Coordinates of C-alpha atoms (C1' of nucleotides) in Angstrom, one line a residue:
Chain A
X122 CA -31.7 -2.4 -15.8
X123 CA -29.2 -4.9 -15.0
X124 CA -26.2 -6.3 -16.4
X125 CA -25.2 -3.3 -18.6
X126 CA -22.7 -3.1 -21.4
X127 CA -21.6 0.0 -22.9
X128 CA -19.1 0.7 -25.4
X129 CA -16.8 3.5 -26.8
X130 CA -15.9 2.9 -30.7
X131 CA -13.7 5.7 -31.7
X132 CA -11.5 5.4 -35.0
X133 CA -8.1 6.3 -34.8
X134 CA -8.4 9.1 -37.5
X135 CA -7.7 11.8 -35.7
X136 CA -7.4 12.9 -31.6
X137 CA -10.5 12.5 -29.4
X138 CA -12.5 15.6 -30.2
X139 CA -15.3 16.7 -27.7
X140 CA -18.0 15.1 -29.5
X141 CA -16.8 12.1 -29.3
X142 CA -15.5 12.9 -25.8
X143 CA -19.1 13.2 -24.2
X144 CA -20.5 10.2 -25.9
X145 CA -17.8 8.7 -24.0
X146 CA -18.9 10.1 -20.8
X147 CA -22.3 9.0 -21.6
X148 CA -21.3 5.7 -22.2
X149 CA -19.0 5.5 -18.9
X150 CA -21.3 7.0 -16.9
X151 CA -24.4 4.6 -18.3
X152 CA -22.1 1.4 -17.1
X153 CA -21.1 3.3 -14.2
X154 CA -24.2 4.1 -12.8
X155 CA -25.8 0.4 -13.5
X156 CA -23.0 -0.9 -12.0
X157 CA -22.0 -2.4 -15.8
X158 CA -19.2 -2.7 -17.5
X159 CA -18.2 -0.3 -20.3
X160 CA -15.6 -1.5 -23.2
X161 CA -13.1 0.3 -25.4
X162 CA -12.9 -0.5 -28.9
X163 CA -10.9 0.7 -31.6
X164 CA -12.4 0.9 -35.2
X165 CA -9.6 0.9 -37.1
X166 CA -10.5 -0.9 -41.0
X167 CA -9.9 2.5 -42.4
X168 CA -6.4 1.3 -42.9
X169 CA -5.2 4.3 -45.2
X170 CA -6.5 6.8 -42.7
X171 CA -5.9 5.4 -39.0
X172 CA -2.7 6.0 -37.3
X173 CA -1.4 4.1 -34.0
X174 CA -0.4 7.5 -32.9
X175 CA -3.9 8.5 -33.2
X176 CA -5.2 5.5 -30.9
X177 CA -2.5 6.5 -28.1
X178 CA -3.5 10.4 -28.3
X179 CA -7.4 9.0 -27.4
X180 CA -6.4 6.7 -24.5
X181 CA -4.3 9.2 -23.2
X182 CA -7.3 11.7 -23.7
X183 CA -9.3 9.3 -22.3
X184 CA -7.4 8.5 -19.3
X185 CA -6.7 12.4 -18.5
X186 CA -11.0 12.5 -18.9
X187 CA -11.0 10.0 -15.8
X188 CA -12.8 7.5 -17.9
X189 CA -11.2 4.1 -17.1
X190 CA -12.5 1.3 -19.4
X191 CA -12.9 -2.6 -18.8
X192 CA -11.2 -5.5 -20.1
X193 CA -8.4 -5.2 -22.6
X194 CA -8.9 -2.9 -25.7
X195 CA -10.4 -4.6 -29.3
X196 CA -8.9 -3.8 -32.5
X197 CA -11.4 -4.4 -35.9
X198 CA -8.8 -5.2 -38.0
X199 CA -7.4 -8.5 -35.7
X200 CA -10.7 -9.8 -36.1
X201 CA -11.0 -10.2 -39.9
X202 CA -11.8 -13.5 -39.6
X203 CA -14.5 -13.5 -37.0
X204 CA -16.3 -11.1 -39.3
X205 CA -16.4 -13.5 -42.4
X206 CA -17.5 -16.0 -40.0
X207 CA -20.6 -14.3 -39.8
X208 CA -20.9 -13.7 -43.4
X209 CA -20.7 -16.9 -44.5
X210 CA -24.0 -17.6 -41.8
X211 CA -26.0 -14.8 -43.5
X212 CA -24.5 -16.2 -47.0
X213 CA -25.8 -19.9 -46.2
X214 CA -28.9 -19.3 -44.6
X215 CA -29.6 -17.0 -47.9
X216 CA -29.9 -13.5 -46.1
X217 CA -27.3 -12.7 -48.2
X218 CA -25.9 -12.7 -52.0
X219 CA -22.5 -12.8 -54.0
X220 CA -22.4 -9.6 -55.9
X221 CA -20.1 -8.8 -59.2
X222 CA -21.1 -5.4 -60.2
X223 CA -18.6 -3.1 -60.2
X224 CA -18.2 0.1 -58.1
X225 CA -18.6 1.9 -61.1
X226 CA -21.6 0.2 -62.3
X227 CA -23.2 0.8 -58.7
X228 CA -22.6 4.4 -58.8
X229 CA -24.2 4.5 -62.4
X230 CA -27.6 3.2 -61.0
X231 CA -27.5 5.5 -58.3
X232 CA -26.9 8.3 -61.1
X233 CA -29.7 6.7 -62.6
X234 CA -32.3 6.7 -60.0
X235 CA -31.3 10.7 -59.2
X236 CA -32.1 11.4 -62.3
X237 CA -35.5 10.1 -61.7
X238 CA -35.8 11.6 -58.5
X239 CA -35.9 8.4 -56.8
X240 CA -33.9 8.1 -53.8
X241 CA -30.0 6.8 -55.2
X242 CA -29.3 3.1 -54.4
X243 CA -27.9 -0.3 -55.7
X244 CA -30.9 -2.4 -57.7
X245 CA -30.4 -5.2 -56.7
X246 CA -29.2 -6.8 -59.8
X247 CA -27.5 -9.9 -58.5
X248 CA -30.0 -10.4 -55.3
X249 CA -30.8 -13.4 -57.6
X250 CA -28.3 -14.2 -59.5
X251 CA -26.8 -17.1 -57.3
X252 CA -23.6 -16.1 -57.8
X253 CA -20.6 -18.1 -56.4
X254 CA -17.5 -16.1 -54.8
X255 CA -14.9 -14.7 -57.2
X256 CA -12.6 -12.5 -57.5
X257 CA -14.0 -8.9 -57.2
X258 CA -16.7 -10.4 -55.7
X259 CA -18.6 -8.5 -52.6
X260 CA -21.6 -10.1 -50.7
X261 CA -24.7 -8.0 -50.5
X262 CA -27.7 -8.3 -47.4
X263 CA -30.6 -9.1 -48.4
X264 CA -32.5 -6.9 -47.4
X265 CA -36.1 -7.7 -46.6
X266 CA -38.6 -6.1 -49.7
X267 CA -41.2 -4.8 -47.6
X268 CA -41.7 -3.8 -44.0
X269 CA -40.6 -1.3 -41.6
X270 CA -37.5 -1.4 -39.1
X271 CA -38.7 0.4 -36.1
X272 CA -37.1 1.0 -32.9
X273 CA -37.1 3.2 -29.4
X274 CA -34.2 5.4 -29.2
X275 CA -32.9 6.2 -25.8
X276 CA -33.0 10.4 -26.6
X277 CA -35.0 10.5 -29.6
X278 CA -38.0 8.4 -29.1
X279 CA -39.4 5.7 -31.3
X280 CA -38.6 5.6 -34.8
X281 CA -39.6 4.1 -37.7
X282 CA -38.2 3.5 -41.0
X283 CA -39.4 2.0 -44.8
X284 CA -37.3 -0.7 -45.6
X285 CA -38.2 0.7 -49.1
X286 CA -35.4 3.1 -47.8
X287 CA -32.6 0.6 -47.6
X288 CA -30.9 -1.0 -50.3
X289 CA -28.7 -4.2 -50.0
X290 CA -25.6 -3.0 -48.2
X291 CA -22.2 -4.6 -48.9
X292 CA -21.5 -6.8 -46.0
X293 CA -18.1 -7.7 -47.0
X294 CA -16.0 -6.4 -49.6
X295 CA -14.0 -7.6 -52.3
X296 CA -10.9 -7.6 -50.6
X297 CA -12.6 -9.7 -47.6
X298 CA -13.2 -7.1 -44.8
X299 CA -16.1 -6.2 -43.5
X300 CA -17.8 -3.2 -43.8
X301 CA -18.8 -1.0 -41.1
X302 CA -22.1 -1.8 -40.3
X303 CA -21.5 -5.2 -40.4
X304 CA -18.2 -5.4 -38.5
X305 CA -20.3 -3.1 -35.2
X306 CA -23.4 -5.6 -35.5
X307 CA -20.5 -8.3 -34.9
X308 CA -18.5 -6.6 -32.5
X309 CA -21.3 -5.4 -30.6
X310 CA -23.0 -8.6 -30.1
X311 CA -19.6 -10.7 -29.3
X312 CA -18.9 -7.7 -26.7
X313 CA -22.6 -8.4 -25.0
X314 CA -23.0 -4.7 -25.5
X315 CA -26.4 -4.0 -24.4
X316 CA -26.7 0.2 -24.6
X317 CA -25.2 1.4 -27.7
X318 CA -24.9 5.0 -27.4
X319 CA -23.4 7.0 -30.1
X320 CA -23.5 10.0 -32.4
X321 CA -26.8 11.4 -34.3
X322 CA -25.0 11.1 -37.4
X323 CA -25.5 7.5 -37.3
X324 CA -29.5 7.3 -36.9
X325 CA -29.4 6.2 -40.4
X326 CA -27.2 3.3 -39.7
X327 CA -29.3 1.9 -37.2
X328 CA -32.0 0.6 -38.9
X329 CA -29.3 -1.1 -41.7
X330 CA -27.7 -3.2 -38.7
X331 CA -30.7 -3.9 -37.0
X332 CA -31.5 -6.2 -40.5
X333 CA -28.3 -7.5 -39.9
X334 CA -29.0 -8.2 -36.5
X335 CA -32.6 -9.5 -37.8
X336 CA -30.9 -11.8 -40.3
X337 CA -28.6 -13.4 -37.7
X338 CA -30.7 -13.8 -35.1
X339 CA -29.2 -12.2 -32.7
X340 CA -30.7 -9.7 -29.8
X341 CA -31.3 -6.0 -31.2
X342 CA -29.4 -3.8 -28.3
X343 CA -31.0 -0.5 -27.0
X344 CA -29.5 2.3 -29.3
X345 CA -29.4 6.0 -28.0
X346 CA -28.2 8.9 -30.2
X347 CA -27.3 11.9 -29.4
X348 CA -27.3 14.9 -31.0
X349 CA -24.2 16.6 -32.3
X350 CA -22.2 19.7 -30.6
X351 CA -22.8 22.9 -32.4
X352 CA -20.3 25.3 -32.0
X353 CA -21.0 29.0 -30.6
X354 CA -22.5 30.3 -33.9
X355 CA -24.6 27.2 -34.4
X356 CA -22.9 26.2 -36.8
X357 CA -20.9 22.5 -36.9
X358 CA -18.0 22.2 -35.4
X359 CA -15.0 23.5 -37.5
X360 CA -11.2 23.9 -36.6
X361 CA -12.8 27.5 -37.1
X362 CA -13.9 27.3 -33.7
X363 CA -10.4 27.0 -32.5
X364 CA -9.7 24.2 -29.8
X365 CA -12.0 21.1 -30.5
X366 CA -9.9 18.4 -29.4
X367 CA -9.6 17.0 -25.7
X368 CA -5.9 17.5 -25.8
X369 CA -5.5 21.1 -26.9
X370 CA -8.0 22.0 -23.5
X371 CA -5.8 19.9 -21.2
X372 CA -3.2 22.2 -22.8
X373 CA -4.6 25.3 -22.4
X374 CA -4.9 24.6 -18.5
X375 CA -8.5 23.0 -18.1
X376 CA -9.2 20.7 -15.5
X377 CA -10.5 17.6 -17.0
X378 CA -13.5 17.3 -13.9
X379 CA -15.0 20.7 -15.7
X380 CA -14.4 19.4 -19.1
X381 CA -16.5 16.4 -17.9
X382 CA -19.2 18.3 -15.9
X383 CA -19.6 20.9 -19.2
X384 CA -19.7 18.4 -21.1
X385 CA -22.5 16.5 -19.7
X386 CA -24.2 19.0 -18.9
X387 CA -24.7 19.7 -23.3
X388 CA -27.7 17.2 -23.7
X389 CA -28.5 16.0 -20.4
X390 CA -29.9 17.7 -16.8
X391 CA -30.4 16.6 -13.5
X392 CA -33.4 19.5 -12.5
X393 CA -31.5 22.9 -12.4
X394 CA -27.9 21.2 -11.0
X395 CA -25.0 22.6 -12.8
X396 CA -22.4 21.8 -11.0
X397 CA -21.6 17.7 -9.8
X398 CA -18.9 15.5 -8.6
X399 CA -17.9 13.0 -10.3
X400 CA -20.4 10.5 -7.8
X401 CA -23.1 12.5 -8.2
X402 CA -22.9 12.1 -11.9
X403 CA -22.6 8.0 -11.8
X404 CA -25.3 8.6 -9.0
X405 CA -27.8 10.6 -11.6
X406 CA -27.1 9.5 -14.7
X407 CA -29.7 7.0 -15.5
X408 CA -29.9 7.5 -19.5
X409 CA -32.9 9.9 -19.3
X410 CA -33.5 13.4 -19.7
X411 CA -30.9 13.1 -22.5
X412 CA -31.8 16.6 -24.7
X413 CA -32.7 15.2 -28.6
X414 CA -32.0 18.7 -29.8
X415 CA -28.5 19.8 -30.5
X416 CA -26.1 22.0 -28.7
X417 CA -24.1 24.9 -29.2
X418 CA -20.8 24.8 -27.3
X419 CA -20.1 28.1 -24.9
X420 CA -16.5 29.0 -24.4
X421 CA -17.6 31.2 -21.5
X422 CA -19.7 28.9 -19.5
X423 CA -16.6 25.9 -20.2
X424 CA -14.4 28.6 -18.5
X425 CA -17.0 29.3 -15.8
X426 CA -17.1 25.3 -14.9
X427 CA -13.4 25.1 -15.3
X428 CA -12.9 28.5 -12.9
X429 CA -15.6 26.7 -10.2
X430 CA -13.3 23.4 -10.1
X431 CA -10.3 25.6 -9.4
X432 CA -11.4 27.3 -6.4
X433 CA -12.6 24.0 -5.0
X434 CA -9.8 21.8 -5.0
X435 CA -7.5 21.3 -2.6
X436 CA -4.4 23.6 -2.8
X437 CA -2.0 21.2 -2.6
X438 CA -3.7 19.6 -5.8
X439 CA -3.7 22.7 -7.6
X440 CA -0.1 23.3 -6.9
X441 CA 0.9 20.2 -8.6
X442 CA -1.2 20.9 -11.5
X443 CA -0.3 24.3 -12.4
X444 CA 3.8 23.5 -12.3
X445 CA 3.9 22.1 -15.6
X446 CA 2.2 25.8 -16.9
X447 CA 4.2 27.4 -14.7
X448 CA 7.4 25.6 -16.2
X449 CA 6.4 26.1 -19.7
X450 CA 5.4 29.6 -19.0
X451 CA 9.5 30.1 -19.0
X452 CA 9.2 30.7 -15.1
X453 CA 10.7 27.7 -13.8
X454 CA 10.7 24.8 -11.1
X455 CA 9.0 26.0 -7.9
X456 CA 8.6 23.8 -5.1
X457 CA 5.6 23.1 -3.9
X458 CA 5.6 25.4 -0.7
X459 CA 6.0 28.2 -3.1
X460 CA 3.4 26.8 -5.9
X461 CA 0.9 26.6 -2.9
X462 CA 0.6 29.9 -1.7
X463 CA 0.8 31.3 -5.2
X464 CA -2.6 29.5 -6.1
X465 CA -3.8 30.6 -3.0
X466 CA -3.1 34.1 -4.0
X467 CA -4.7 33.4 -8.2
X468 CA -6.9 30.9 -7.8
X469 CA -9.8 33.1 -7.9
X470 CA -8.5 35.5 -10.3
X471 CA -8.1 32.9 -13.1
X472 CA -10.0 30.9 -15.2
X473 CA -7.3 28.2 -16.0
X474 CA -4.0 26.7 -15.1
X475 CA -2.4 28.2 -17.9
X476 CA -3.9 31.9 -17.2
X477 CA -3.0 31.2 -13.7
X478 CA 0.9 30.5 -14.4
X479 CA 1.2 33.9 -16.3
X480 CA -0.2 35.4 -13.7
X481 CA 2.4 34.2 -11.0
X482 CA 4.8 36.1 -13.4
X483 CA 5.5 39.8 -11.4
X484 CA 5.7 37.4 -8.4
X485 CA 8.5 35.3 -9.7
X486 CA 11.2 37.5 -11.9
X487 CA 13.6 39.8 -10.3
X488 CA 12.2 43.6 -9.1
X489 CA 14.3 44.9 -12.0
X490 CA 12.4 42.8 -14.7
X491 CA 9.3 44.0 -13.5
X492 CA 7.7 45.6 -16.2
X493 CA 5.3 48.3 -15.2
X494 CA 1.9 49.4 -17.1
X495 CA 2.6 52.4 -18.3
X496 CA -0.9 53.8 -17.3
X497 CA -0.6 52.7 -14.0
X498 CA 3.0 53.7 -13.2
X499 CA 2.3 57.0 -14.5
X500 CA -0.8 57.6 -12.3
X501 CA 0.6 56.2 -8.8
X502 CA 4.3 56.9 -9.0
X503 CA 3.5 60.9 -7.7
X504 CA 6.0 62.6 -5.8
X505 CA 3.2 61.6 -3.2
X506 CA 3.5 58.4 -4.1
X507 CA 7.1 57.7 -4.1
X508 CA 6.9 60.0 -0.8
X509 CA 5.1 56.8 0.9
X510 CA 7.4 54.0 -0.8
X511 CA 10.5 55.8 0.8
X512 CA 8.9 56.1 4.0
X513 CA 7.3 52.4 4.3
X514 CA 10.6 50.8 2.9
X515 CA 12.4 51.2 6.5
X516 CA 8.8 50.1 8.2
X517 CA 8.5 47.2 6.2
X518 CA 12.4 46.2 6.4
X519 CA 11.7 46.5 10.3
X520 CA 9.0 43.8 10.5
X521 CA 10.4 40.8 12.4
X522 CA 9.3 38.3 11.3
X523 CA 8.5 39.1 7.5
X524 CA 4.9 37.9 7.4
X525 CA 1.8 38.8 6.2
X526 CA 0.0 39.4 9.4
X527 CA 3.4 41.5 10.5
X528 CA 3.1 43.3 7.5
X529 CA -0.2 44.2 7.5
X530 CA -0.4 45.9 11.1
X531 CA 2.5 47.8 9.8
X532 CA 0.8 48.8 7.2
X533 CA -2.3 50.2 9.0
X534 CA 0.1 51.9 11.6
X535 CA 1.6 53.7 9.1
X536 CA -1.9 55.4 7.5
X537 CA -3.3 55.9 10.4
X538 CA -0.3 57.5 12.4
X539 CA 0.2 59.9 9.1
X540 CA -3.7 60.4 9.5
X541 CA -4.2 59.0 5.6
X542 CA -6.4 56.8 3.5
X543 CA -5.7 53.7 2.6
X544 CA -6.4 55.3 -1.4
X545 CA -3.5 57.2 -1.1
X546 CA -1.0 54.4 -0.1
X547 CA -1.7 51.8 -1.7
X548 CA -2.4 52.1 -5.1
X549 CA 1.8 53.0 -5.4
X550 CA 2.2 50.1 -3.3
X551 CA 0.8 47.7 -5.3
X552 CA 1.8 49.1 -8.2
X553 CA 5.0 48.8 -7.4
X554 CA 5.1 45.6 -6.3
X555 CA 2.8 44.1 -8.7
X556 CA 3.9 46.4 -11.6
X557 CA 0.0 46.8 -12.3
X558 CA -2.9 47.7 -10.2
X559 CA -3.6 44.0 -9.8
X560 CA -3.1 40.6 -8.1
X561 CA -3.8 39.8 -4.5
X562 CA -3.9 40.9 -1.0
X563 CA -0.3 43.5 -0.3
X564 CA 0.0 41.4 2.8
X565 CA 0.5 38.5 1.3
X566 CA 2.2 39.6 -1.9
X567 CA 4.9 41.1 0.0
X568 CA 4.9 38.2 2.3
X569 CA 5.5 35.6 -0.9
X570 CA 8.0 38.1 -2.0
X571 CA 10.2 38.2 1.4
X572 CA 12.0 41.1 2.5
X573 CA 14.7 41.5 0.0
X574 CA 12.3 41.4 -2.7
X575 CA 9.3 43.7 -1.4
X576 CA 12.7 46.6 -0.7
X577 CA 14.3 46.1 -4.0
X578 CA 10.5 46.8 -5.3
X579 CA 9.7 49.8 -3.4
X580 CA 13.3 51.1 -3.5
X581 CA 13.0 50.7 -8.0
X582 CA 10.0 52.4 -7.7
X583 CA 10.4 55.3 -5.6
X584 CA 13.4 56.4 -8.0
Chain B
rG175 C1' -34.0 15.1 -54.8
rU176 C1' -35.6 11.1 -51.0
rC177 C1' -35.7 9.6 -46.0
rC178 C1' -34.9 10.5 -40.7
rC179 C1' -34.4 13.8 -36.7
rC180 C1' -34.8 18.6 -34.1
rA181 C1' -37.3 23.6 -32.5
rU182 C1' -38.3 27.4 -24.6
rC183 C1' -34.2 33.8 -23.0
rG184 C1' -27.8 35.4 -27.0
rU185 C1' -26.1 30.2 -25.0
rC186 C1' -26.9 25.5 -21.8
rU187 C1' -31.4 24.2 -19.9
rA188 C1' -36.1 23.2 -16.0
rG189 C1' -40.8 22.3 -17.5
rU190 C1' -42.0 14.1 -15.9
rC191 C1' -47.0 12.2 -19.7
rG192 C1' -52.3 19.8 -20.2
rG193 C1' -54.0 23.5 -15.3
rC194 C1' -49.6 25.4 -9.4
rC195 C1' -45.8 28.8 -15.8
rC196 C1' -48.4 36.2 -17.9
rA197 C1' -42.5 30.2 -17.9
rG198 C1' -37.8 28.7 -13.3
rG199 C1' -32.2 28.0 -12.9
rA200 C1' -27.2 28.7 -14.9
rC201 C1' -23.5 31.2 -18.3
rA202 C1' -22.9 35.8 -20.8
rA203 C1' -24.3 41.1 -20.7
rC204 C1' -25.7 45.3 -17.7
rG205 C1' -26.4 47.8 -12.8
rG206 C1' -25.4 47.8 -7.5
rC207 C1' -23.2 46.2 -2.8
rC208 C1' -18.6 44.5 -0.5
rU209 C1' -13.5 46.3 -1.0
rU210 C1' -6.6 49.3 -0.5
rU211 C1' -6.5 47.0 -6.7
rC212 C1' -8.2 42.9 -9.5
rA213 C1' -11.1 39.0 -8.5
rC214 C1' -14.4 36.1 -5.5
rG215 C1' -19.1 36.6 -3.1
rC216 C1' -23.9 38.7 -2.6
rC217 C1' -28.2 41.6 -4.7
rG218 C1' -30.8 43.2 -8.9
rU219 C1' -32.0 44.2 -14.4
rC220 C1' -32.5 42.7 -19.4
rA221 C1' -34.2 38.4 -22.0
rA222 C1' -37.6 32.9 -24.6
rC223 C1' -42.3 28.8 -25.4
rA224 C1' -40.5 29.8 -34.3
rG225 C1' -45.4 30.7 -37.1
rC226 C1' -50.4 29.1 -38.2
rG227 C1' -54.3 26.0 -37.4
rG228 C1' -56.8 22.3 -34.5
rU229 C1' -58.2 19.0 -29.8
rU230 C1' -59.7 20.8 -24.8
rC231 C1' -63.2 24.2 -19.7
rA232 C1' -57.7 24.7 -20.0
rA233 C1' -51.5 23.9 -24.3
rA234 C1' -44.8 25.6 -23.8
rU235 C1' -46.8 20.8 -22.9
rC236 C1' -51.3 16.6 -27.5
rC237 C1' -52.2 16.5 -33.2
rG238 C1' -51.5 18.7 -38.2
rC239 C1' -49.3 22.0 -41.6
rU240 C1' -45.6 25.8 -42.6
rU241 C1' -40.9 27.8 -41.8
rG242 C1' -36.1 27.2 -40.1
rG243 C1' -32.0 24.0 -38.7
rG244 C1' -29.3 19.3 -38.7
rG245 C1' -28.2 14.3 -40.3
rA246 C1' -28.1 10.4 -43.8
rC247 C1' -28.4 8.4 -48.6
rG248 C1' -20.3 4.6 -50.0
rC249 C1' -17.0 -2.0 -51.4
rC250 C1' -15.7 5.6 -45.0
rA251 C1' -16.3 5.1 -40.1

RNA sequence: GUCCCCAUCGUCUAGUCGGCCCAGGACAACGGCCUUUCACGCCGUCAACAGCGGUUCAAAUCCGCUUGGGGACGCCA
């Protein structure tokens, strides 16, 4: 395959949900992997319903995704005219028809014919009328009497459609614009899109535009659908399943290279691979082994990804990314050399940026803010306990320097010169400097905390 | 109602055009190891070819039917 053209059509209705998100990716990752070029267009006739904010939320969710499209952006409704261009062809080479009757009237045939049972469509009263244009006027295809549309889908296979099926689809309406499937047919074949990749939901559309493609003349591009996202229940996608769009996971702390590797990963494999780079992705993804069935979505495994990318990138990468969480978490600006060895210390014991930010928390506030667990304080603050936060306080204000490896050889002299466990010590320890039996090596807690810190903790504690 | 599509562990899937699959991997769950906590990591356990008929020496893989899902039937996209 050569020369390959992909596009992403989103409306501006709403933000970029992860549906539309991964046909995205497929469609980037198709143009990437040909070495094609993959477009950006914005559907936006639904004049009532799409909003410019809308367009900048999915190019910014689209930029945050890493998915960088080519040449400048198209808008539907600045091309009007080009549309009715292509109209008036199908209207003088008599593919299509000048049509009068009134929604109203349309919808009372299609009454009609479920009433019979029949499948509910327009009749085709004025496919031979010869009717002029006039106000109120739509044109109609016409759409071929008899005959099948058939066609190889990317993920599904062939298929194969009556045109009995299809009745004569408004091309443009009476206020002049086009309808959907005729403005994509247009827009698609003025774009040179060769792979049109897309939702399942619009299988049924396919075979309309390819008569409109038929009727023109022009070169029928290779479709692919892919089936819808499920959410964890099976059941579609709802704003019951909390967080659908792209932007409320980049909230929440996900890193967009695991939002992109799930996401693939939902309908497509490479062999048993789970994990991949972004390369390796333009590398393997050819358009095949695309999964026709549909998906359930899995919070878990999302989180499992996103907790994978974590503990691979660099620190200093990490660093940057959590300090907007850590910010918003009411914590503050931290410099870098701070940020970095915190991540160092919660990278592994955190799923996402966000999670990770709360958990710098007993790090960053004041030993007196520290607020203990109750279940733990009460188990490890023992007379015994306190015992060994009184007596390591001077040890540990001794160590010159103040650092972790310091710190830890003072540590081990202590239990084994008192001929004690490591159990017994420190479980108070950490409880006391941690507030909870939690969080990362003592060493390099107290470390991060410095001196003054790690004493005001031990001296709070001990009573 | 009509048409189209789909169907392997709880979930994502491997299974390249029938045999090497009494079905493999991953997430989750559960158990264990490691360990000063929590994690990470490692090891292990549980667990599926929707059902029924064909075709064939041989079927998860091909065909048909049934059942169960989904989608579409707009002068919305």
């Amino acid at each position: 395959m050569t020369n390959v053209v992909t596009r992403f059509a989103p409306s501006p209705t709403g933000h970029l949900h992860i549906g539309g998100a991964r046909t995205a990716i497929f469609c980037w990752l198709l143009a990437r992997h040909y070495g094609g070029r993959f477009h950006l267009r914005i559907e936006d006739t639904d004049l009532l319903r799409s909003k410019q904010e809308y367009t900048d939320s999915i190019l910014a969710s689209m930029r945050w995704l890493g998915l960088d499209w080519d040449g400048e952006l198209t808008y539907q409704t600045q091309r009007a005219d080009v549309y009715s261009r292509y109209v008036d062809k199908l209207l003088e080479s008599g593919h299509a028809y000048w049509c009068d009757c009134t929604p109203e009237e349309v919808e009372a045939m299609r009454e009609e014919a479920r009433q019979k049972g029949l499948k509910p469509r327009y009749n085709g009263r004025c496919r031979s009328r010869e009717l002029g244009p006039g106000e109120g006027r739509c044109v109609r295809l016409k759409t071929p009497l008899t005959g099948k549309v058939v066609f190889d889908d990317m993920v599904k296979g062939r298929i194969a459609v009556d045109v009995a099926e299809l009745d004569d689809m408004v091309l443009r309406r009476a206020d002049g614009m086009p309808t959907y499937n005729m403005a994509v047919v247009v827009d698609d074949y003025e774009m040179g899109i060769t792979h049109v990749i897309r939702g399942d939901d619009h299988v049924s559309n396919t075979p309309r535009q390819i008569l409109i493609y038929q009727a023109l003349g022009l070169p029928v591009p290779t479709f692919g659908h892919v089936p819808m996202i499920l959410g964890p229940d099976k059941q579609k996608l709802s704003k019951r399943h909390g967080a659908r769009a792209v932007i409320e996971y980049q909230r929440d702390g996900l890193l967009p290279q695991a939002l992109v590797n799930y996401l693939v990963r939902l309908g497509w494999s490479h062999g048993n691979q789970e994990l991949f780079t972004r390369e390796e992705l333009i590398e393997f993804f050819d358009g095949r082994n695309l999964n026709p069935a549909s998906a359930a979505f899995d919070p878990a495994k999302l989180e499992w990804c996103n907790a994978h990318f974590m503990r691979e990138m660099p620190l200093e990468e990490l660093a940057r990314l959590v300090a907007p969480f850590v910010k918003e978490t009411g914590l503050g600006d931290l410099p870098q050399e701070r940020l970095i060895p915190l991540c160092e210390m919660f990278r592994e014991r955190a799923n996402d940026l966000k999670a990770m930010a709360e958990a710098f928390r007993p790090l960053l506030v004041p030993a007196d803010e520290l607020s203990y667990v109750e279940k733990d304080a009460n188990k490890h603050f023992t007379d015994a306990g306190k015992e060994h936060l009184h007596r390591l306080a001077p040890i540990f204000a001794a160590c010159e320097p103040f650092t972790s490896e310091s710190l830890d050889a003072a540590l081990n002299a202590y239990v084994a010169d008192n001929g004690l466990k490591f159990k017994q010590v420190a479980p108070p320890l950490r409880t006391a400097l941690m507030g909870f039996m939690g969080g990362s090596h003592l060493k390099d807690i107290m470390a991060f905390l410095g001196r003054a810190e790690t004493l005001a903790r031990l001296q709070r504690a001990a009573g």
